[in-house]
Structures are given as C-alpha cells and as structure tokens.
Amino acid sequence: MYIKIYFNNKPLYLCNTIEGELEQLIHHDDAVFIDEFSGPAVKSMIHEMKTAKIHAGIFYHEDLDKLKKAFWKHFSIIQAGGGLVENEKHEWLLIFRRGKWDLPKGKLDDGETIEQCAVREVQEETGLQKVKLKNKITVTYHTYDEYGKHILKESHWYKMKASSKEKIVPQTTEDILEINWAKKDQLEKYLHNTYPSIAEVLKTISK
C-alpha cells in the first residue's frame, strides 16, 4: 500500500510494501529511495524531491500511518473537495484554468463537510446548480509553497451527476476560461495537458 504525493509533477511514494511499479522505480537513476525512518531522513527526502535531478521518491516504512504523520508535520495541510461530473450522455466535465485542463475543486470552508465543499465548488466554478453527489472516487495529494509556507493539499474527489441541458458558466474570477463536456474516448487529448493528480482522477473513468 502507498500514498502518492506530488511535488510539482514528481511523485513521492510513502509505502509499507515495495512491489510492482515501485520495485522497478527503485532502480531508476533519477529516483531516490529511503528506508531509514527518522526526522532527518524525512527532511532529506523532502529536500531531494525539490531538486531538479530527482524525478521520483520512495520512502519505505512498515507503519504507513506513522510515516504519513511524520511527513504531514512538515506542511500546512489544506483540505479540498472536487467533482468528476458526468451528464446523461455519459460525457465528463472539464474546465480550462491557467493553461491546463482541470476539474472543479476548492478549499474546505469552516462549518461544511468535505462532501458539501465538493458540491459547492462544482456549482461555483461551473454554474451548474442541480448537481447530484454520488460515490467517493479517490484522494490526491500535492504540495506547493505559498507566502513562505510549505502547503500540502489533500483533495477529496467525488463522482457527480448533472444535466447537459443546464447552462454552464465559467467562474472567470477563478481564472476559468472554458468548460467542455467530453466523451470517454475523447479524454486522451485532455490528459496531455493536465496535472498528474488530475490525470489520475480522470483515469478512474476507464476502470
């Protein structure tokens, strides 16, 4: 089992087993592998993930919860909710924001549940109001620096239903310039210009 955290486009795997793709990744010259659990080792991995020469990281420890807590201490955690929205034509909604194809999502507000957050963000960013919440899909993690702070955003993704007949209105105040409905066989072209964490959510469609 593992938790994948993106540092820009580079994945860091926190894991309690090493198998499959991780077993192969360990042998790559541009990957760093650490299996010594300590405070300095955690700091070292975070530092390595920010260097240009490293493109992936693997940190192994038998207690994944303990490892996760050790990493989380180094970041300010932001909870966010988002939606993978399907209409009655089996088309999926994508938004174009800041030069990339994305999915509607945003930060959790005080007093709301993560499910309420996900629905609200879809409504605000797309203009769709009759949004029906379905099942939870996955959780993605990515890091960034903001005002001198190290941020780790934990995004909870939900499948949702909406109608193609309802008017869509891009939330331009959030830099959303375009909204498209795309069929499953059209998604490949969007995957070429999106974030790795968003690509992971979109790939759940084919499962």
Tab-separated table of C-alpha atoms in Angstrom:
chain	number	residue	atom	x	y	z
A	1	MET	CA	0.000	0.000	0.000
A	2	TYR	CA	1.198	3.534	-0.665
A	3	ILE	CA	0.307	7.216	-0.534
A	4	LYS	CA	1.392	9.259	-3.554
A	5	ILE	CA	2.281	12.927	-3.047
A	6	TYR	CA	3.109	15.166	-5.998
A	7	PHE	CA	5.897	17.724	-5.757
A	8	ASN	CA	5.057	19.686	-8.916
A	9	ASN	CA	4.881	16.803	-11.416
A	10	LYS	CA	7.125	14.444	-9.440
A	11	PRO	CA	5.613	11.609	-7.366
A	12	LEU	CA	6.769	10.691	-3.883
A	13	TYR	CA	5.530	7.308	-2.668
A	14	LEU	CA	5.148	6.693	1.056
A	15	CYS	CA	4.800	2.931	1.281
A	16	ASN	CA	4.747	-0.089	3.583
A	17	THR	CA	5.344	-2.608	0.784
A	18	ILE	CA	7.529	-2.455	-2.305
A	19	GLU	CA	6.092	-4.244	-5.310
A	20	GLY	CA	5.027	-3.709	-8.899
A	21	GLU	CA	5.856	-0.251	-10.242
A	22	LEU	CA	7.700	0.722	-7.047
A	23	GLU	CA	10.040	-2.252	-7.331
A	24	GLN	CA	11.019	-1.077	-10.808
A	25	LEU	CA	11.217	2.595	-9.846
A	26	ILE	CA	13.793	1.962	-7.105
A	27	HIS	CA	16.383	1.098	-9.765
A	28	HIS	CA	15.975	4.331	-11.745
A	29	ASP	CA	18.942	6.711	-11.595
A	30	ASP	CA	16.677	9.728	-11.095
A	31	ALA	CA	14.742	8.182	-8.178
A	32	VAL	CA	15.680	8.413	-4.502
A	33	PHE	CA	14.918	5.561	-2.085
A	34	ILE	CA	14.976	5.833	1.717
A	35	ASP	CA	14.076	3.091	4.186
A	36	GLU	CA	15.524	4.628	7.356
A	37	PHE	CA	12.759	6.191	9.449
A	38	SER	CA	13.941	9.310	11.275
A	39	GLY	CA	13.262	13.048	11.390
A	40	PRO	CA	16.414	13.895	9.396
A	41	ALA	CA	15.535	11.232	6.805
A	42	VAL	CA	12.084	12.766	6.273
A	43	LYS	CA	13.627	16.235	5.850
A	44	SER	CA	16.201	14.810	3.452
A	45	MET	CA	13.510	13.243	1.263
A	46	ILE	CA	11.524	16.492	1.093
A	47	HIS	CA	14.705	18.343	0.118
A	48	GLU	CA	15.593	15.772	-2.553
A	49	MET	CA	12.118	15.978	-4.099
A	50	LYS	CA	12.661	19.688	-4.715
A	51	THR	CA	15.924	19.200	-6.618
A	52	ALA	CA	15.991	19.133	-10.414
A	53	LYS	CA	17.931	15.863	-10.691
A	54	ILE	CA	15.294	13.789	-8.861
A	55	HIS	CA	12.059	12.823	-10.632
A	56	ALA	CA	10.571	10.368	-8.119
A	57	GLY	CA	10.944	9.317	-4.498
A	58	ILE	CA	10.154	6.189	-2.485
A	59	PHE	CA	10.111	6.213	1.316
A	60	TYR	CA	9.533	2.821	2.903
A	61	HIS	CA	8.418	2.135	6.465
A	62	GLU	CA	6.373	-0.785	7.783
A	63	ASP	CA	3.989	1.578	9.627
A	64	LEU	CA	2.427	3.741	6.911
A	65	ASP	CA	0.306	5.791	9.347
A	66	LYS	CA	3.390	6.674	11.373
A	67	LEU	CA	5.262	7.624	8.201
A	68	LYS	CA	2.369	9.772	6.991
A	69	LYS	CA	2.194	11.660	10.302
A	70	ALA	CA	5.940	12.312	10.185
A	71	PHE	CA	5.639	13.867	6.717
A	72	TRP	CA	2.463	15.827	7.467
A	73	LYS	CA	4.275	17.639	10.318
A	74	HIS	CA	6.381	19.490	7.751
A	75	PHE	CA	3.406	21.006	5.909
A	76	SER	CA	0.368	23.178	6.468
A	77	ILE	CA	-2.496	20.872	5.452
A	78	ILE	CA	-5.332	22.200	3.288
A	79	GLN	CA	-8.441	20.078	2.766
A	80	ALA	CA	-10.201	20.434	-0.579
A	81	GLY	CA	-13.134	18.840	-2.377
A	82	GLY	CA	-13.797	18.363	-6.066
A	83	GLY	CA	-16.030	16.644	-8.566
A	84	LEU	CA	-15.834	14.394	-11.598
A	85	VAL	CA	-19.152	15.285	-13.204
A	86	GLU	CA	-20.993	13.072	-15.708
A	87	ASN	CA	-24.092	14.020	-17.699
A	88	GLU	CA	-26.881	11.863	-19.146
A	89	LYS	CA	-24.901	11.477	-22.408
A	90	HIS	CA	-22.016	9.862	-20.498
A	91	GLU	CA	-19.868	12.938	-21.078
A	92	TRP	CA	-17.447	14.257	-18.466
A	93	LEU	CA	-16.924	17.867	-17.469
A	94	LEU	CA	-13.517	19.554	-17.674
A	95	ILE	CA	-12.512	23.154	-17.026
A	96	PHE	CA	-9.637	25.114	-18.586
A	97	ARG	CA	-7.791	27.107	-15.940
A	98	ARG	CA	-4.353	28.752	-16.018
A	99	GLY	CA	-3.268	26.981	-19.164
A	100	LYS	CA	-4.268	23.464	-18.076
A	101	TRP	CA	-7.333	21.257	-18.264
A	102	ASP	CA	-8.568	20.701	-14.743
A	103	LEU	CA	-11.525	19.539	-12.681
A	104	PRO	CA	-13.622	21.795	-10.427
A	105	LYS	CA	-12.361	21.772	-6.857
A	106	GLY	CA	-11.605	24.107	-3.971
A	107	LYS	CA	-10.783	24.566	-0.325
A	108	LEU	CA	-12.983	23.411	2.527
A	109	ASP	CA	-14.822	26.273	4.263
A	110	ASP	CA	-15.416	26.413	8.005
A	111	GLY	CA	-18.553	24.569	9.074
A	112	GLU	CA	-19.058	22.427	5.971
A	113	THR	CA	-18.366	18.775	5.289
A	114	ILE	CA	-15.946	17.743	2.572
A	115	GLU	CA	-18.915	16.456	0.521
A	116	GLN	CA	-20.664	19.837	0.802
A	117	CYS	CA	-17.425	21.524	-0.194
A	118	ALA	CA	-17.067	19.381	-3.316
A	119	VAL	CA	-20.631	20.107	-4.490
A	120	ARG	CA	-20.344	23.840	-3.721
A	121	GLU	CA	-17.088	24.153	-5.662
A	122	VAL	CA	-18.585	22.427	-8.703
A	123	GLN	CA	-21.598	24.750	-8.544
A	124	GLU	CA	-19.485	27.895	-8.154
A	125	GLU	CA	-16.891	27.079	-10.796
A	126	THR	CA	-19.239	25.735	-13.488
A	127	GLY	CA	-22.592	27.418	-12.889
A	128	LEU	CA	-24.293	24.015	-12.631
A	129	GLN	CA	-26.745	24.071	-9.726
A	130	LYS	CA	-28.565	20.726	-9.996
A	131	VAL	CA	-25.560	18.626	-9.067
A	132	LYS	CA	-26.148	15.198	-7.537
A	133	LEU	CA	-23.410	13.740	-5.342
A	134	LYS	CA	-22.596	10.075	-5.981
A	135	ASN	CA	-19.695	7.999	-4.643
A	136	LYS	CA	-16.229	8.995	-3.472
A	137	ILE	CA	-13.540	8.189	-6.044
A	138	THR	CA	-10.138	8.868	-4.528
A	139	VAL	CA	-7.922	11.294	-2.599
A	140	THR	CA	-4.967	13.050	-4.242
A	141	TYR	CA	-2.087	14.922	-2.628
A	142	HIS	CA	0.152	17.674	-3.970
A	143	THR	CA	2.495	20.211	-2.438
A	144	TYR	CA	3.379	23.817	-3.183
A	145	ASP	CA	4.918	26.819	-1.468
A	146	GLU	CA	2.819	29.891	-0.689
A	147	TYR	CA	3.942	33.002	1.192
A	148	GLY	CA	6.937	31.118	2.554
A	149	LYS	CA	4.846	28.190	3.816
A	150	HIS	CA	5.031	24.578	2.667
A	151	ILE	CA	1.478	23.548	1.756
A	152	LEU	CA	0.122	20.030	1.268
A	153	LYS	CA	-3.306	19.965	-0.342
A	154	GLU	CA	-5.414	16.880	0.316
A	155	SER	CA	-8.125	16.780	-2.373
A	156	HIS	CA	-11.148	14.501	-1.938
A	157	TRP	CA	-12.797	13.584	-5.239
A	158	TYR	CA	-16.418	12.563	-5.808
A	159	LYS	CA	-18.356	11.357	-8.794
A	160	MET	CA	-21.347	13.601	-9.528
A	161	LYS	CA	-24.258	13.744	-11.942
A	162	ALA	CA	-25.586	16.795	-13.786
A	163	SER	CA	-27.595	17.600	-16.898
A	164	SER	CA	-26.097	18.735	-20.207
A	165	LYS	CA	-29.212	20.893	-20.642
A	166	GLU	CA	-28.278	23.128	-17.732
A	167	LYS	CA	-26.310	26.241	-18.657
A	168	ILE	CA	-22.615	26.206	-17.782
A	169	VAL	CA	-20.929	29.451	-16.735
A	170	PRO	CA	-17.136	29.503	-16.207
A	171	GLN	CA	-16.132	31.259	-12.977
A	172	THR	CA	-13.744	33.783	-14.531
A	173	THR	CA	-12.789	35.193	-11.119
A	174	GLU	CA	-11.086	31.809	-10.569
A	175	ASP	CA	-9.338	32.081	-13.969
A	176	ILE	CA	-11.614	29.511	-15.596
A	177	LEU	CA	-11.800	30.387	-19.291
A	178	GLU	CA	-13.579	27.384	-20.806
A	179	ILE	CA	-15.732	24.399	-19.828
A	180	ASN	CA	-16.128	21.310	-22.005
A	181	TRP	CA	-18.164	18.131	-21.903
A	182	ALA	CA	-16.057	15.257	-23.269
A	183	LYS	CA	-16.848	11.640	-24.046
A	184	LYS	CA	-14.673	8.878	-22.626
A	185	ASP	CA	-12.874	8.281	-25.945
A	186	GLN	CA	-12.015	11.998	-26.170
A	187	LEU	CA	-10.272	12.223	-22.795
A	188	GLU	CA	-6.831	11.245	-24.080
A	189	LYS	CA	-6.223	14.669	-25.630
A	190	TYR	CA	-7.020	16.368	-22.313
A	191	LEU	CA	-4.606	14.081	-20.456
A	192	HIS	CA	-1.743	15.572	-22.475
A	193	ASN	CA	-2.327	18.981	-20.893
A	194	THR	CA	-3.342	18.440	-17.299
A	195	TYR	CA	-1.769	17.849	-13.891
A	196	PRO	CA	-0.656	14.330	-12.879
A	197	SER	CA	-3.091	14.250	-9.948
A	198	ILE	CA	-5.985	15.264	-12.230
A	199	ALA	CA	-4.933	12.617	-14.758
A	200	GLU	CA	-5.222	10.015	-12.002
A	201	VAL	CA	-8.803	11.069	-11.276
A	202	LEU	CA	-9.730	11.025	-14.977
A	203	LYS	CA	-8.217	7.571	-15.437
A	204	THR	CA	-10.685	6.165	-12.894
A	205	ILE	CA	-13.347	6.601	-15.595
A	206	SER	CA	-11.961	3.676	-17.556
A	207	LYS	CA	-11.856	1.353	-14.537
